[in-house]
PDB file of C-alpha atoms and ligand atoms in Angstrom:
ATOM      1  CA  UNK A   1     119.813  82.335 174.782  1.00  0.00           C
ATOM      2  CA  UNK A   2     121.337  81.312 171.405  1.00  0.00           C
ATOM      3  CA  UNK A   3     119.472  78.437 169.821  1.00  0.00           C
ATOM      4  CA  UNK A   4     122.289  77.610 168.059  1.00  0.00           C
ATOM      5  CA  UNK A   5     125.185  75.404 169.936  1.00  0.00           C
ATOM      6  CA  UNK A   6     128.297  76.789 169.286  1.00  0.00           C
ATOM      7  CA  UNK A   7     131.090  74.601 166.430  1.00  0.00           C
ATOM      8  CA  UNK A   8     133.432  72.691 168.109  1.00  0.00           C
ATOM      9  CA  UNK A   9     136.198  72.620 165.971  1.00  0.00           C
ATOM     10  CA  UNK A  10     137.670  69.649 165.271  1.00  0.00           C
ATOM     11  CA  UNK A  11     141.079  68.417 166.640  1.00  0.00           C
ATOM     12  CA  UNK A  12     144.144  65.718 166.126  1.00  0.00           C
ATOM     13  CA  UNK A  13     142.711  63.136 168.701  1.00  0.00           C
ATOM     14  CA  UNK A  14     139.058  63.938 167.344  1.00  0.00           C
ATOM     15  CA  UNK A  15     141.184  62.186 163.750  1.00  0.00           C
ATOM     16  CA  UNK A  16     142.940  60.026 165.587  1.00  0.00           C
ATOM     17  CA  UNK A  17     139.607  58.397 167.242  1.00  0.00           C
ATOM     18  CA  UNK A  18     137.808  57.891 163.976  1.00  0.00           C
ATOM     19  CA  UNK A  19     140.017  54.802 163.426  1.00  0.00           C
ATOM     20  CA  UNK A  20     138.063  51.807 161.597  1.00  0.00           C
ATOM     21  CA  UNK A  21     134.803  54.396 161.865  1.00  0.00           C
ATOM     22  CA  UNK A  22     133.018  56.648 159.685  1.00  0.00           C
ATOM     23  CA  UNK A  23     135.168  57.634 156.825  1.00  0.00           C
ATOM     24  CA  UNK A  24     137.450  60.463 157.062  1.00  0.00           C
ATOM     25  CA  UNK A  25     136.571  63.119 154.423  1.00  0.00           C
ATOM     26  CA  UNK A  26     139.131  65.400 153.414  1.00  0.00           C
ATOM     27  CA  UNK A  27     139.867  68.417 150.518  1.00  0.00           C
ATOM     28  CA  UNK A  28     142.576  70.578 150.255  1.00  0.00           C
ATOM     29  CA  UNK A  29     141.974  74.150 150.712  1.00  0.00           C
ATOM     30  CA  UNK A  30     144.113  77.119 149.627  1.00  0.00           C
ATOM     31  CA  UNK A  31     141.857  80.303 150.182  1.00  0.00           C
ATOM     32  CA  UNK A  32     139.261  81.556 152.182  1.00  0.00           C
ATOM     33  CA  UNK A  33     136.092  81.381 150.339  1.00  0.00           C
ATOM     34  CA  UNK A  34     137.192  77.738 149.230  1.00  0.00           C
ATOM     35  CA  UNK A  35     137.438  77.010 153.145  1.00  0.00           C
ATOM     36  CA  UNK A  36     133.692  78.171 153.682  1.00  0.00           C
ATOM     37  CA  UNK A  37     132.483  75.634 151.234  1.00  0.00           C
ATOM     38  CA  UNK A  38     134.653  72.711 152.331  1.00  0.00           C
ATOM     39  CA  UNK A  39     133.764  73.414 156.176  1.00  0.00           C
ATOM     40  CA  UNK A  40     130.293  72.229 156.492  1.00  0.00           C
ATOM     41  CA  UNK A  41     131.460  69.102 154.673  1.00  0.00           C
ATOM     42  CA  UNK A  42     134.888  67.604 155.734  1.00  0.00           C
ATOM     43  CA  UNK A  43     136.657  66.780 158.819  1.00  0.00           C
ATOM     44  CA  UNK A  44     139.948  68.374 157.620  1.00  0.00           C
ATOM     45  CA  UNK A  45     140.918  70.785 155.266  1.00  0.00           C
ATOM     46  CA  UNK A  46     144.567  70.605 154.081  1.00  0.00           C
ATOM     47  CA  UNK A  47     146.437  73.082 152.905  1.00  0.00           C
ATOM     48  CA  UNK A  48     148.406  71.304 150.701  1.00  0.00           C
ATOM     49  CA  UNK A  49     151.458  72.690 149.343  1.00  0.00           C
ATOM     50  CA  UNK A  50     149.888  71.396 146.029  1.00  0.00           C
ATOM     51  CA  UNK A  51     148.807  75.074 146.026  1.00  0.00           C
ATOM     52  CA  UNK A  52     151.991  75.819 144.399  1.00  0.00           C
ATOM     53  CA  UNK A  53     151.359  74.021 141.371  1.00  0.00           C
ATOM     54  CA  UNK A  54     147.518  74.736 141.052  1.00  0.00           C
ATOM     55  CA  UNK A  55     147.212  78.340 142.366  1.00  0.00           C
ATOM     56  CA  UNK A  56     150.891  79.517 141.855  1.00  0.00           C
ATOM     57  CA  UNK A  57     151.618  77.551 138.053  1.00  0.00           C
ATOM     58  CA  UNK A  58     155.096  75.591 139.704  1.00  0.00           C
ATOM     59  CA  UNK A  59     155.901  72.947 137.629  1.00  0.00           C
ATOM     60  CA  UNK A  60     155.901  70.703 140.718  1.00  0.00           C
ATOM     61  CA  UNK A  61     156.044  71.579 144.774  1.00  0.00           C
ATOM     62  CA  UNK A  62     159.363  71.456 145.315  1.00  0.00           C
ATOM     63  CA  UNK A  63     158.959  75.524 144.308  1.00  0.00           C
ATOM     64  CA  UNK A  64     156.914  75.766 147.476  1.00  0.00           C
ATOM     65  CA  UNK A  65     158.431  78.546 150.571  1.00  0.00           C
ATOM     66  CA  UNK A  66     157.064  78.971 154.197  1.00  0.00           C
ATOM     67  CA  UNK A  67     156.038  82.189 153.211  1.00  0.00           C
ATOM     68  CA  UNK A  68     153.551  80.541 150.453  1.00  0.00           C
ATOM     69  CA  UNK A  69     152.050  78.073 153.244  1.00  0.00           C
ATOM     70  CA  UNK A  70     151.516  80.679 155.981  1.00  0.00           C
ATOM     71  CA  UNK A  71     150.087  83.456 153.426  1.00  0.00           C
ATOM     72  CA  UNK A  72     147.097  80.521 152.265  1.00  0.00           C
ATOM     73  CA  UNK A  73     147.345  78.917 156.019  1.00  0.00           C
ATOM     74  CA  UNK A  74     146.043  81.847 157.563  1.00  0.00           C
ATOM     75  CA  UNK A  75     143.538  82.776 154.862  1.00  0.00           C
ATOM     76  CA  UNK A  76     141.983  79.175 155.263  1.00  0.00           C
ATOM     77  CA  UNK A  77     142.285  79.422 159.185  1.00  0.00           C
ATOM     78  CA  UNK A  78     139.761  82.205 158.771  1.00  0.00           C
ATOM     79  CA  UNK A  79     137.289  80.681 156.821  1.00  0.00           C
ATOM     80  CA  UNK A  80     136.969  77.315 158.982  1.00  0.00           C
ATOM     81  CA  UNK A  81     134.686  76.917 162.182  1.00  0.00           C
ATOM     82  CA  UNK A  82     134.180  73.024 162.129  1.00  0.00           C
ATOM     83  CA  UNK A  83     136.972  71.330 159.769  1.00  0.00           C
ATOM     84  CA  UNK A  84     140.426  70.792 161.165  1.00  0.00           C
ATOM     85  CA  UNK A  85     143.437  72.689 159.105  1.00  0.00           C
ATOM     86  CA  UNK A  86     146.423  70.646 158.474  1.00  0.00           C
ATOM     87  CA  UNK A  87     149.236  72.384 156.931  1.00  0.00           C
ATOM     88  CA  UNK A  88     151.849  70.622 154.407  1.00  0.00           C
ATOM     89  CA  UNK A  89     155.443  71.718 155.612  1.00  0.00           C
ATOM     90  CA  UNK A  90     157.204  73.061 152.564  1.00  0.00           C
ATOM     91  CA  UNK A  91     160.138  70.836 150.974  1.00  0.00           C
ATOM     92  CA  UNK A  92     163.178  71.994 152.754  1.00  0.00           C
ATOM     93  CA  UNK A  93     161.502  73.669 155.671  1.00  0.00           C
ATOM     94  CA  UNK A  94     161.641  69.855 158.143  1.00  0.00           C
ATOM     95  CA  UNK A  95     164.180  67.104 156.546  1.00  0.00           C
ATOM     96  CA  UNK A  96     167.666  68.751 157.730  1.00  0.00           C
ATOM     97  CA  UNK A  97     167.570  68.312 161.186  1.00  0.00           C
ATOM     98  CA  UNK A  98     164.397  67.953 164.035  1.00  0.00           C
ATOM     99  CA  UNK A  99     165.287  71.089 165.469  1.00  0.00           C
ATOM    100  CA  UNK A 100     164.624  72.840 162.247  1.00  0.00           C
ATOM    101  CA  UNK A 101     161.203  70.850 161.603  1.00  0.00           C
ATOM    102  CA  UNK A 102     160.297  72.183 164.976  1.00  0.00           C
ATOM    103  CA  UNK A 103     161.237  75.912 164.205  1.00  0.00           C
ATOM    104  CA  UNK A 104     159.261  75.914 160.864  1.00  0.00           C
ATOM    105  CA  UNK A 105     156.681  73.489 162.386  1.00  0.00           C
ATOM    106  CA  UNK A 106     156.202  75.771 165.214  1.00  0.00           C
ATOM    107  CA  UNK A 107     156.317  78.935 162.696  1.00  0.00           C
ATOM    108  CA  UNK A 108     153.801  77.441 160.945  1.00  0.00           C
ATOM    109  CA  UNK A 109     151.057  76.629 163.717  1.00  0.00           C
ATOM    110  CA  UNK A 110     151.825  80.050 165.150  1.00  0.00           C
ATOM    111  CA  UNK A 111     151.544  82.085 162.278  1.00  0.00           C
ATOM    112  CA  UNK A 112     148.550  80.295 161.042  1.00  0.00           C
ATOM    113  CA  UNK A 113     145.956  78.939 164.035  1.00  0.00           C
ATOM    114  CA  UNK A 114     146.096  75.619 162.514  1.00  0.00           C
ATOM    115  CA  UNK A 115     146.710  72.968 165.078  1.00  0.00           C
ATOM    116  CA  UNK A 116     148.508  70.430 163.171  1.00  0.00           C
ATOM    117  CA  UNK A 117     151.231  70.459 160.338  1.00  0.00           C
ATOM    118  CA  UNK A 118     152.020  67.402 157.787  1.00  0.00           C
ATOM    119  CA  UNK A 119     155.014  66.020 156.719  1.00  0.00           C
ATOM    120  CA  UNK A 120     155.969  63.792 153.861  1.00  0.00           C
ATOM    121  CA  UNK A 121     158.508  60.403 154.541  1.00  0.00           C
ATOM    122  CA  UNK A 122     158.618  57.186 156.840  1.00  0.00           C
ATOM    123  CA  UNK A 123     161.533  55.981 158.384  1.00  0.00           C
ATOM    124  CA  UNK A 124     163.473  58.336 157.712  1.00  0.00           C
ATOM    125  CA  UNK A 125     161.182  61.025 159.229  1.00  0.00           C
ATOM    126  CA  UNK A 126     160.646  58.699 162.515  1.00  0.00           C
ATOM    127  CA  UNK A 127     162.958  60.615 164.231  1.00  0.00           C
ATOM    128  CA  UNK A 128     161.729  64.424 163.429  1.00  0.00           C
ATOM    129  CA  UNK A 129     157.992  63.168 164.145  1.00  0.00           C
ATOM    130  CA  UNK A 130     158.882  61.608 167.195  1.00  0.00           C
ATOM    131  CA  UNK A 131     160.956  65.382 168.174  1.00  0.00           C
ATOM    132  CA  UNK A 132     157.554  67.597 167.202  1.00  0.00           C
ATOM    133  CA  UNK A 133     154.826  65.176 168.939  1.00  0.00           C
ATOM    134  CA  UNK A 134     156.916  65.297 172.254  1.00  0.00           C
ATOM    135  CA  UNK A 135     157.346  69.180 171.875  1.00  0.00           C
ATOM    136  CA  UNK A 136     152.888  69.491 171.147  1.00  0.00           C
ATOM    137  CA  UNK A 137     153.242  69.788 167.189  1.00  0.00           C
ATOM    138  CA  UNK A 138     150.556  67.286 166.288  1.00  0.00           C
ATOM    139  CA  UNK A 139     152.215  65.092 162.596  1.00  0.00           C
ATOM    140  CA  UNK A 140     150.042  63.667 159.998  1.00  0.00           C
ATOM    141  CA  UNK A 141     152.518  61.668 158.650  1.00  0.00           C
ATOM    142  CA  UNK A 142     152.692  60.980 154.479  1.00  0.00           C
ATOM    143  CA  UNK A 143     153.871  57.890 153.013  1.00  0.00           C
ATOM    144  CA  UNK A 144     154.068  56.039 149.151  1.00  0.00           C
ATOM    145  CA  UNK A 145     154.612  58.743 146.743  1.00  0.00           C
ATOM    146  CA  UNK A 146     155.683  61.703 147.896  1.00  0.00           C
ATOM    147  CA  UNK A 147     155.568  64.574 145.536  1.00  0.00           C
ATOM    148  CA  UNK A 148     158.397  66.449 146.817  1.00  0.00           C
ATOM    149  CA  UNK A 149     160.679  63.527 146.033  1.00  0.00           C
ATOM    150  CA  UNK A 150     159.684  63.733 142.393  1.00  0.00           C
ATOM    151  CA  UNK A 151     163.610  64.539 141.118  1.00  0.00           C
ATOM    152  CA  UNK A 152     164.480  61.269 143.191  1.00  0.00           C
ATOM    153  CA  UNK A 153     161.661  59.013 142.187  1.00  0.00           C
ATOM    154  CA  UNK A 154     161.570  60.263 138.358  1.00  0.00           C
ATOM    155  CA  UNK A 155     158.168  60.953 138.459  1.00  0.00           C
ATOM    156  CA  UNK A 156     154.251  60.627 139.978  1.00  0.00           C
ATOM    157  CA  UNK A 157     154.816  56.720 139.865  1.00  0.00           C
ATOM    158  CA  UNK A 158     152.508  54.552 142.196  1.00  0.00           C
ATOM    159  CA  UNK A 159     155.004  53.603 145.181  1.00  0.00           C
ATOM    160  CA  UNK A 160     154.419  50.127 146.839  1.00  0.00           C
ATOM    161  CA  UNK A 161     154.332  47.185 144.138  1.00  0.00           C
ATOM    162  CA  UNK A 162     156.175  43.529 144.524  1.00  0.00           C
ATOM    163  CA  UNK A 163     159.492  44.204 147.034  1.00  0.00           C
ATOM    164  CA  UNK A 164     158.408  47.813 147.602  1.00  0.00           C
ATOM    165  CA  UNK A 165     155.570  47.040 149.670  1.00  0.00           C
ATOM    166  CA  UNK A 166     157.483  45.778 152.290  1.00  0.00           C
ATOM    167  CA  UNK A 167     159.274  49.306 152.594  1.00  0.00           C
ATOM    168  CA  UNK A 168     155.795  51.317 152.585  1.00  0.00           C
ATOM    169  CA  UNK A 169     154.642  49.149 155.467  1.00  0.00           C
ATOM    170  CA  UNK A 170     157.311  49.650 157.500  1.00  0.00           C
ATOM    171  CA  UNK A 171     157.230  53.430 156.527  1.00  0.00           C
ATOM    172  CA  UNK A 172     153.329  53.777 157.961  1.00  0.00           C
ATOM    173  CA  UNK A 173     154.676  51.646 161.282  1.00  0.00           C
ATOM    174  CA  UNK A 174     157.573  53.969 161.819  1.00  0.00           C
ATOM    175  CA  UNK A 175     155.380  56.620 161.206  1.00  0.00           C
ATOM    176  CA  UNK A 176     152.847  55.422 163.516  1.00  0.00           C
ATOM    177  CA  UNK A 177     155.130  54.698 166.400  1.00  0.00           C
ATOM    178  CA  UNK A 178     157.150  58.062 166.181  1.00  0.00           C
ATOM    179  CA  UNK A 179     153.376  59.758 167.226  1.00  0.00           C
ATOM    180  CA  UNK A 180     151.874  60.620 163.914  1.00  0.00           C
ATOM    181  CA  UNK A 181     147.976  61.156 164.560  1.00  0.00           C
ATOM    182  CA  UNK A 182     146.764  59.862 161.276  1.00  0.00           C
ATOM    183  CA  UNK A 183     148.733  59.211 157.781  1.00  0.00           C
ATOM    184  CA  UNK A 184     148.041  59.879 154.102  1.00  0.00           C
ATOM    185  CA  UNK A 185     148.389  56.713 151.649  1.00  0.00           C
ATOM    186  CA  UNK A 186     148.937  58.357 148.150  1.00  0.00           C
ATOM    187  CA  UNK A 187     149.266  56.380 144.928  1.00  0.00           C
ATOM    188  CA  UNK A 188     149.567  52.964 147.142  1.00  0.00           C
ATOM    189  CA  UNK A 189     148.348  49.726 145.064  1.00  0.00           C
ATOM    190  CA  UNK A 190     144.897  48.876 146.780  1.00  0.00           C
ATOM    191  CA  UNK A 191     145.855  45.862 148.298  1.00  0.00           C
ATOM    192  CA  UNK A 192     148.603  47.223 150.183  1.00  0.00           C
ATOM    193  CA  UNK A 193     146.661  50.209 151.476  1.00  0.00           C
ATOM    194  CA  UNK A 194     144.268  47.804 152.792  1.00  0.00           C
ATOM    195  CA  UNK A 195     146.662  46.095 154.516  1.00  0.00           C
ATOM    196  CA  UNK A 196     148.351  49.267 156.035  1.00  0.00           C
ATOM    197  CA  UNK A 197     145.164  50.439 157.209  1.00  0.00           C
ATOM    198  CA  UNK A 198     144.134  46.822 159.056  1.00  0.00           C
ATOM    199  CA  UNK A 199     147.635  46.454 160.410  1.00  0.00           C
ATOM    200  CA  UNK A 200     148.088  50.302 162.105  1.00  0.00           C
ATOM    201  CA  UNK A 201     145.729  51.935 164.944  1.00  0.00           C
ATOM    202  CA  UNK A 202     145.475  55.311 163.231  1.00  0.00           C
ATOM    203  CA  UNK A 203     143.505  56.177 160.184  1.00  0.00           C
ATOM    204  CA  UNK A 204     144.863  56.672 156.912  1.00  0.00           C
ATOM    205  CA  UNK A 205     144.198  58.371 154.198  1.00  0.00           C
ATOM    206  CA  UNK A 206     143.985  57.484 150.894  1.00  0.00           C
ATOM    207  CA  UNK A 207     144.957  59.953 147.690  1.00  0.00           C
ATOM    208  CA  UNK A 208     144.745  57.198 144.813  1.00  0.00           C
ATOM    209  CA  UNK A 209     145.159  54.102 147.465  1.00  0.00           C
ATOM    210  CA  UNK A 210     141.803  52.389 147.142  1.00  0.00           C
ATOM    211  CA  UNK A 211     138.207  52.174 149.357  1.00  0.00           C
ATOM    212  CA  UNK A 212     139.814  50.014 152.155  1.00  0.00           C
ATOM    213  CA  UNK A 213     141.407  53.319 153.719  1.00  0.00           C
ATOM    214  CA  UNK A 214     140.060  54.811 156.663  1.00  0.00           C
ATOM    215  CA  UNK A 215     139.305  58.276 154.671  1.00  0.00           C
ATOM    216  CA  UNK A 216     139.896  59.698 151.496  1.00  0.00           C
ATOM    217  CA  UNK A 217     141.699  63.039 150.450  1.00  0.00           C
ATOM    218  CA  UNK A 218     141.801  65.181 146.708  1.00  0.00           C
ATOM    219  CA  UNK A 219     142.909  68.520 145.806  1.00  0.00           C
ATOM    220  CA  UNK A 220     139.649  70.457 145.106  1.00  0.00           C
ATOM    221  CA  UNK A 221     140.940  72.111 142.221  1.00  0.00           C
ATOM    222  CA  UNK A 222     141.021  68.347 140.531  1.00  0.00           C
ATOM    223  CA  UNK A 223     137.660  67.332 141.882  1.00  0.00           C
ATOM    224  CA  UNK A 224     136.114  70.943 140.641  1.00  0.00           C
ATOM    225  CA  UNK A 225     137.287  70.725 137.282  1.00  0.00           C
ATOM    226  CA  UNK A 226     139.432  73.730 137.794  1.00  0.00           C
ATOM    227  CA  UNK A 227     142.729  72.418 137.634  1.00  0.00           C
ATOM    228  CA  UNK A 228     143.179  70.774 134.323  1.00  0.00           C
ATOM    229  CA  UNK A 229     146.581  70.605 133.476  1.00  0.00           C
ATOM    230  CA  UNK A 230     146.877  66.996 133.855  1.00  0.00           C
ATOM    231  CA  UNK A 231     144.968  64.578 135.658  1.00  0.00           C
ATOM    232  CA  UNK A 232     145.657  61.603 137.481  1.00  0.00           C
ATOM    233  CA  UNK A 233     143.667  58.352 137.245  1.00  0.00           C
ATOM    234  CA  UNK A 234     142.822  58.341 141.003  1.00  0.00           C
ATOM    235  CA  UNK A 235     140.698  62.304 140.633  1.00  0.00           C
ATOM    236  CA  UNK A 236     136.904  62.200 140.316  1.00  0.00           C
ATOM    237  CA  UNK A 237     135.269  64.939 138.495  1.00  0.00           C
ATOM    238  CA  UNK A 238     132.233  66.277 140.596  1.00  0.00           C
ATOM    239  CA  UNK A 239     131.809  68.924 138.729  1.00  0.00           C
ATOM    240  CA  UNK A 240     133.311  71.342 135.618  1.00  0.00           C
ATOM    241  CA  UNK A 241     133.578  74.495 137.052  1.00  0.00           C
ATOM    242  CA  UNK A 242     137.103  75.396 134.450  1.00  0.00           C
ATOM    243  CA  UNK A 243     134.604  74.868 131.279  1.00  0.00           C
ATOM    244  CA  UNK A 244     131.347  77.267 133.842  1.00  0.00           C
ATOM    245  CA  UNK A 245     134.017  79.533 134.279  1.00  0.00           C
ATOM    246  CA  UNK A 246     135.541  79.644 130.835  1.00  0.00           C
ATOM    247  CA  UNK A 247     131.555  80.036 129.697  1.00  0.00           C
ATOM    248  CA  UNK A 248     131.023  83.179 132.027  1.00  0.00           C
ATOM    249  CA  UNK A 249     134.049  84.783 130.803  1.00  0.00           C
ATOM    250  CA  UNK A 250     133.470  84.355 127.372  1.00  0.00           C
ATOM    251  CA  UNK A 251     129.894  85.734 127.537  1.00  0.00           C
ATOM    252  CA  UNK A 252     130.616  88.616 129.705  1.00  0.00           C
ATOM    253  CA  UNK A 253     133.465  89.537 126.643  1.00  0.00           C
ATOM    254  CA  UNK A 254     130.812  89.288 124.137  1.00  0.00           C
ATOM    255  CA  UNK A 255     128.913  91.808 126.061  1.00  0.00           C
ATOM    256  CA  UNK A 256     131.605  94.037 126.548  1.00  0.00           C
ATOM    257  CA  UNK A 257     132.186  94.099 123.097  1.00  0.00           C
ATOM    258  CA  UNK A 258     128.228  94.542 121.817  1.00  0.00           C
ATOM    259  CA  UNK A 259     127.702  96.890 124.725  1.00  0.00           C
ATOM    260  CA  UNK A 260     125.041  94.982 125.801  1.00  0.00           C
ATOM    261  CA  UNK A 261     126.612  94.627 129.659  1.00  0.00           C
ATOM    262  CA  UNK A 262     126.204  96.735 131.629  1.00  0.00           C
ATOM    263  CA  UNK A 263     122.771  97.404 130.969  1.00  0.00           C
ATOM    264  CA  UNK A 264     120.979 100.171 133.026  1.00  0.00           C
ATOM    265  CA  UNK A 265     119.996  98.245 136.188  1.00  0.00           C
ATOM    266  CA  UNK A 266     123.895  98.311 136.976  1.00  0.00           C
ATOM    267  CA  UNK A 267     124.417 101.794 136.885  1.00  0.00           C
ATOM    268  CA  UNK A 268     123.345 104.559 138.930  1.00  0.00           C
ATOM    269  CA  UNK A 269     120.966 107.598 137.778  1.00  0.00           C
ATOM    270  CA  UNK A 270     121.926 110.872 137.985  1.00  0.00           C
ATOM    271  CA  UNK A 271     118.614 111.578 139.631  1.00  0.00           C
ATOM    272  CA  UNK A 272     117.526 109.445 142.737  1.00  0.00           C
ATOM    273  CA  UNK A 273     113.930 108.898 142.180  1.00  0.00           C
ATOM    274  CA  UNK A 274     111.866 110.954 144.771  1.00  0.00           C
ATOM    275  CA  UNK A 275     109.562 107.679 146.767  1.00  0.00           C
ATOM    276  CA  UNK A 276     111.937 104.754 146.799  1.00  0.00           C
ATOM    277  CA  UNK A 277     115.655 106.741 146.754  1.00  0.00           C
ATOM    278  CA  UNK A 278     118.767 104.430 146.844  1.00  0.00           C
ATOM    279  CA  UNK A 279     122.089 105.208 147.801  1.00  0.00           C
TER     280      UNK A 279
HETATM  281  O1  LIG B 301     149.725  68.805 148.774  1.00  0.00           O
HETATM  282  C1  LIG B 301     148.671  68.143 148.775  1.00  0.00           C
HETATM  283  O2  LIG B 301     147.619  68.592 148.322  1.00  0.00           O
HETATM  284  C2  LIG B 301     148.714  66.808 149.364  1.00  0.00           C
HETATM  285  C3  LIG B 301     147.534  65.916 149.131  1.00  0.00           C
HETATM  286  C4  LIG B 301     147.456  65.542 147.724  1.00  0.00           C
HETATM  287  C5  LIG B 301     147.540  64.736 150.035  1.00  0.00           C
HETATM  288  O3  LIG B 301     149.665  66.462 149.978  1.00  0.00           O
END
């Protein structure tokens, strides 16, 4: 007998349960070998079609295709046993019509094993969340700024101060009545978040929307230090892997040039020594 229980993986009404508990810890995750590390940490690990800009060089995510969020959905699928995917649904791939969120939606969850797509907009997304939690597509929902609006809102702007709050509340409850199992908060002032969070029965999730949210998200190319093309005010720094990175590359050049990699221990002798012979 195994001593080790198998992973349960984790799943939308495992999120949705967490309400007012332990916080919700979530990363973005765009590869494989990035989904091993984030597993054994976080509940979810979103493939965020932030991928376009930090893997792919878009100048924003409005760039991003289906094809893009099944080809990194799948490779993330694969490296997960414990941490719930969530895949972003590509700008122009949900807001036309429910039946076509449902077709990419369904696309999506096929194509990838993940169990649970996300979806930017509030009340005017009510509808096409309500169509894809009645037909088994589980919605986190994603209200205050949403990136794929950029060319509408003029910019990454924090969404929600004096007579906009009113509009971001009722966003989250539309959300939140149309199904959604749990909803991201990004760039919301504090306050507000707070008040989102007390006032609706699912957990939210904050990107740049304070402590009082029910869990917190960041793309873990910000957090690394590996994506340094700008960063926002709400990204903490846990580490500098860019500058590690930039280090290693510029030492293994050096070496290249001096000849002093590779040195003899990585190459392989002409003769295999008689006692201890290696492939
Ligand atoms: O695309 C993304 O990474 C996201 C998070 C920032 C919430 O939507």
């Amino acid at each position: 007998m195994s001593a080790t229980a198998p992973v349960r993986p984790v799943l939308p009404p495992d999120i949705k349960a967490r309400k007012g508990g332990e916080p919700l810890v979530v990363l973005t995750a765009y590869t494989t070998p990035m989904a091993r590390l984030v597993d054994p940490h976080c509940d979810i690990a979103l493939v965020g079609d932030s991928l376009g800009m930090v893997l792919h060089g878009l100048p924003s995510t409005v760039g991003v295709t289906m094809e893009m969020m099944i080809l990194h959905g799948r490779a993330v699928v694969r490296g997960l046993q414990k941490a719930m995917p969530v895949i972003d649904m590509p700008f122009g791939s949900y807001e036309e019509s429910p039946q076509q969120a449902f077709r990419n939606a369904a696309r999506l969850i096929a194509e990838t094993g993940a169990p649970a797509v996300k979806l930017e907009g509030g009340e005017t997304m009510a509808e096409t969340i309500a169509f894809l939690t009645a037909r088994g597509v589980p919605v986190m929902a994603h209200v205050g700024l949403t990136p794929q609006s950029v060319n509408t809102l003029g910019g990454y702007k924090v969404v929600g101060r004096a007579e906009e709050a009113e509009k971001v509340m009722a966003d989250a409850r539309a959300c939140q009545e149309a199904g959604a199992f749990s909803i991201v908060l990004e760039k919301v002032p504090m306050g507000l978040a707070g008040k989102i969070t007390e006032s609706l029965s699912i957990p939210t999730i904050g990107i740049g929307a304070g402590v009082d949210c029910d869990g917190q998200v960041l793309v873990i190319d910000d957090m690394l230090g590996l994506f340094t093309d700008f960063r926002p005010k709400f990204v903490k720094r846990y580490a500098e892997l860019g500058k590690t990175a930039d280090q290693a590359i510029a030492a293994f050049a050096a070496e290249v040039r001096s000849r002093a990699f590779p040195a003899a221990e990585h190459g392989f002798p002409d003769v295999l020594p008689a006692a201890k012979a290696k492939p």
